């Protein structure tokens, strides 16, 4: 039973990915569309989603200090790890910062944190 629950949650995500791949492959969407859509999602849709979720959240019953603390700890550790990996990769300072930020910051919005 759990298998079908997991499939009903994960399958739509993979179907959207497949649809994007197919649309790109047949030329219905191009690099300009993807760049514009990425900016729209990152600067408009995700902040709106976060604002909505925070505004409608029931913090009294949903607050989980272990989850919050764990998320902060993992984010900090991931940032430090990716920052330290930037040196052997010979990444310049600005690129190293972008590498570290991109590795740890973007996923929190998708998790709803």
mmCIF file of C-alpha atoms in Angstrom:
data_model
loop_
_atom_site.group_PDB
_atom_site.id
_atom_site.type_symbol
_atom_site.label_atom_id
_atom_site.label_comp_id
_atom_site.label_asym_id
_atom_site.label_seq_id
_atom_site.Cartn_x
_atom_site.Cartn_y
_atom_site.Cartn_z
ATOM 1 C CA UNK A 1 0.000 0.000 0.000
ATOM 2 C CA UNK A 2 2.832 2.371 0.855
ATOM 3 C CA UNK A 3 4.363 1.752 -2.584
ATOM 4 C CA UNK A 4 1.277 3.135 -4.357
ATOM 5 C CA UNK A 5 1.195 6.133 -2.042
ATOM 6 C CA UNK A 6 4.796 6.904 -2.909
ATOM 7 C CA UNK A 7 4.092 6.467 -6.624
ATOM 8 C CA UNK A 8 1.116 8.859 -6.513
ATOM 9 C CA UNK A 9 3.337 11.475 -4.876
ATOM 10 C CA UNK A 10 6.470 11.033 -6.995
ATOM 11 C CA UNK A 11 4.986 10.180 -10.398
ATOM 12 C CA UNK A 12 3.534 13.653 -11.129
ATOM 13 C CA UNK A 13 6.953 15.216 -10.546
ATOM 14 C CA UNK A 14 8.602 12.871 -13.020
ATOM 15 C CA UNK A 15 5.779 13.380 -15.522
ATOM 16 C CA UNK A 16 6.331 17.155 -15.413
ATOM 17 C CA UNK A 17 10.064 16.598 -15.927
ATOM 18 C CA UNK A 18 9.326 14.278 -18.851
ATOM 19 C CA UNK A 19 6.917 16.817 -20.344
ATOM 20 C CA UNK A 20 9.576 19.534 -20.124
ATOM 21 C CA UNK A 21 12.124 17.284 -21.776
ATOM 22 C CA UNK A 22 9.697 16.394 -24.588
ATOM 23 C CA UNK A 23 8.692 20.022 -25.186
ATOM 24 C CA UNK A 24 12.343 21.032 -25.336
ATOM 25 C CA UNK A 25 13.168 18.133 -27.649
ATOM 26 C CA UNK A 26 10.437 18.992 -30.177
ATOM 27 C CA UNK A 27 11.408 22.667 -30.074
ATOM 28 C CA UNK A 28 8.269 23.980 -28.433
ATOM 29 C CA UNK A 29 10.357 25.660 -25.720
ATOM 30 C CA UNK A 30 13.848 27.117 -26.051
ATOM 31 C CA UNK A 31 16.677 28.387 -23.859
ATOM 32 C CA UNK A 32 15.143 31.880 -23.631
ATOM 33 C CA UNK A 33 11.872 30.461 -22.348
ATOM 34 C CA UNK A 34 13.721 28.346 -19.792
ATOM 35 C CA UNK A 35 15.773 31.303 -18.537
ATOM 36 C CA UNK A 36 12.669 33.490 -18.235
ATOM 37 C CA UNK A 37 10.685 30.755 -16.521
ATOM 38 C CA UNK A 38 13.509 30.044 -14.079
ATOM 39 C CA UNK A 39 13.662 33.733 -13.113
ATOM 40 C CA UNK A 40 9.873 33.865 -12.754
ATOM 41 C CA UNK A 41 9.814 30.807 -10.502
ATOM 42 C CA UNK A 42 12.795 31.891 -8.400
ATOM 43 C CA UNK A 43 11.887 35.559 -7.937
ATOM 44 C CA UNK A 44 8.069 35.455 -8.001
ATOM 45 C CA UNK A 45 6.503 32.008 -7.596
ATOM 46 C CA UNK A 46 8.688 30.616 -4.802
ATOM 47 C CA UNK A 47 8.485 33.766 -2.652
ATOM 48 C CA UNK A 48 4.701 33.800 -3.138
ATOM 49 C CA UNK A 49 4.495 30.126 -2.225
ATOM 50 C CA UNK A 50 6.608 30.728 0.867
ATOM 51 C CA UNK A 51 4.533 33.765 1.860
ATOM 52 C CA UNK A 52 1.302 31.808 1.418
ATOM 53 C CA UNK A 53 2.553 28.765 3.339
ATOM 54 C CA UNK A 54 3.837 30.880 6.211
ATOM 55 C CA UNK A 55 0.638 32.930 6.301
ATOM 56 C CA UNK A 56 -1.610 29.892 6.483
ATOM 57 C CA UNK A 57 0.580 27.724 8.727
ATOM 58 C CA UNK A 58 -0.515 26.640 12.180
ATOM 59 C CA UNK A 59 2.770 27.126 14.002
ATOM 60 C CA UNK A 60 1.440 26.076 17.385
ATOM 61 C CA UNK A 61 0.776 22.502 16.282
ATOM 62 C CA UNK A 62 3.309 22.157 13.457
ATOM 63 C CA UNK A 63 6.515 23.580 14.943
ATOM 64 C CA UNK A 64 9.221 20.947 15.137
ATOM 65 C CA UNK A 65 12.430 22.263 16.712
ATOM 66 C CA UNK A 66 14.364 19.131 15.727
ATOM 67 C CA UNK A 67 13.467 19.659 12.054
ATOM 68 C CA UNK A 68 14.348 23.357 12.179
ATOM 69 C CA UNK A 69 17.618 22.729 14.020
ATOM 70 C CA UNK A 70 18.517 19.855 11.731
ATOM 71 C CA UNK A 71 17.787 21.925 8.627
ATOM 72 C CA UNK A 72 19.949 24.774 9.879
ATOM 73 C CA UNK A 73 22.768 22.397 10.828
ATOM 74 C CA UNK A 74 22.710 20.605 7.473
ATOM 75 C CA UNK A 75 22.587 23.910 5.580
ATOM 76 C CA UNK A 76 25.574 25.301 7.488
ATOM 77 C CA UNK A 77 27.539 22.053 7.109
ATOM 78 C CA UNK A 78 26.738 21.852 3.400
ATOM 79 C CA UNK A 79 27.802 25.470 2.928
ATOM 80 C CA UNK A 80 31.098 24.862 4.735
ATOM 81 C CA UNK A 81 31.691 21.655 2.781
ATOM 82 C CA UNK A 82 31.035 23.249 -0.607
ATOM 83 C CA UNK A 83 33.061 26.339 0.349
ATOM 84 C CA UNK A 84 36.022 24.147 1.303
ATOM 85 C CA UNK A 85 35.640 22.135 -1.922
ATOM 86 C CA UNK A 86 35.947 25.374 -3.887
ATOM 87 C CA UNK A 87 39.658 25.710 -3.050
ATOM 88 C CA UNK A 88 40.824 22.377 -4.564
ATOM 89 C CA UNK A 89 38.543 23.058 -7.525
ATOM 90 C CA UNK A 90 40.389 26.403 -7.958
ATOM 91 C CA UNK A 91 37.158 28.396 -8.049
ATOM 92 C CA UNK A 92 37.609 32.189 -7.835
ATOM 93 C CA UNK A 93 36.048 33.879 -4.779
ATOM 94 C CA UNK A 94 32.808 35.024 -6.432
ATOM 95 C CA UNK A 95 32.265 31.715 -8.224
ATOM 96 C CA UNK A 96 33.049 29.853 -5.016
ATOM 97 C CA UNK A 97 30.348 31.816 -3.201
ATOM 98 C CA UNK A 98 27.795 31.129 -5.927
ATOM 99 C CA UNK A 99 28.745 27.441 -5.892
ATOM 100 C CA UNK A 100 28.238 27.253 -2.132
ATOM 101 C CA UNK A 101 24.993 29.247 -2.116
ATOM 102 C CA UNK A 102 23.533 27.264 -4.993
ATOM 103 C CA UNK A 103 24.388 24.008 -3.275
ATOM 104 C CA UNK A 104 22.634 24.714 -0.002
ATOM 105 C CA UNK A 105 20.172 27.571 -0.306
ATOM 106 C CA UNK A 106 17.824 26.654 -3.134
ATOM 107 C CA UNK A 107 16.455 23.434 -1.699
ATOM 108 C CA UNK A 108 14.920 24.977 1.409
ATOM 109 C CA UNK A 109 12.106 26.655 -0.527
ATOM 110 C CA UNK A 110 11.149 23.383 -2.180
ATOM 111 C CA UNK A 111 10.995 21.746 1.241
ATOM 112 C CA UNK A 112 8.710 24.500 2.496
ATOM 113 C CA UNK A 113 11.163 25.645 5.164
#
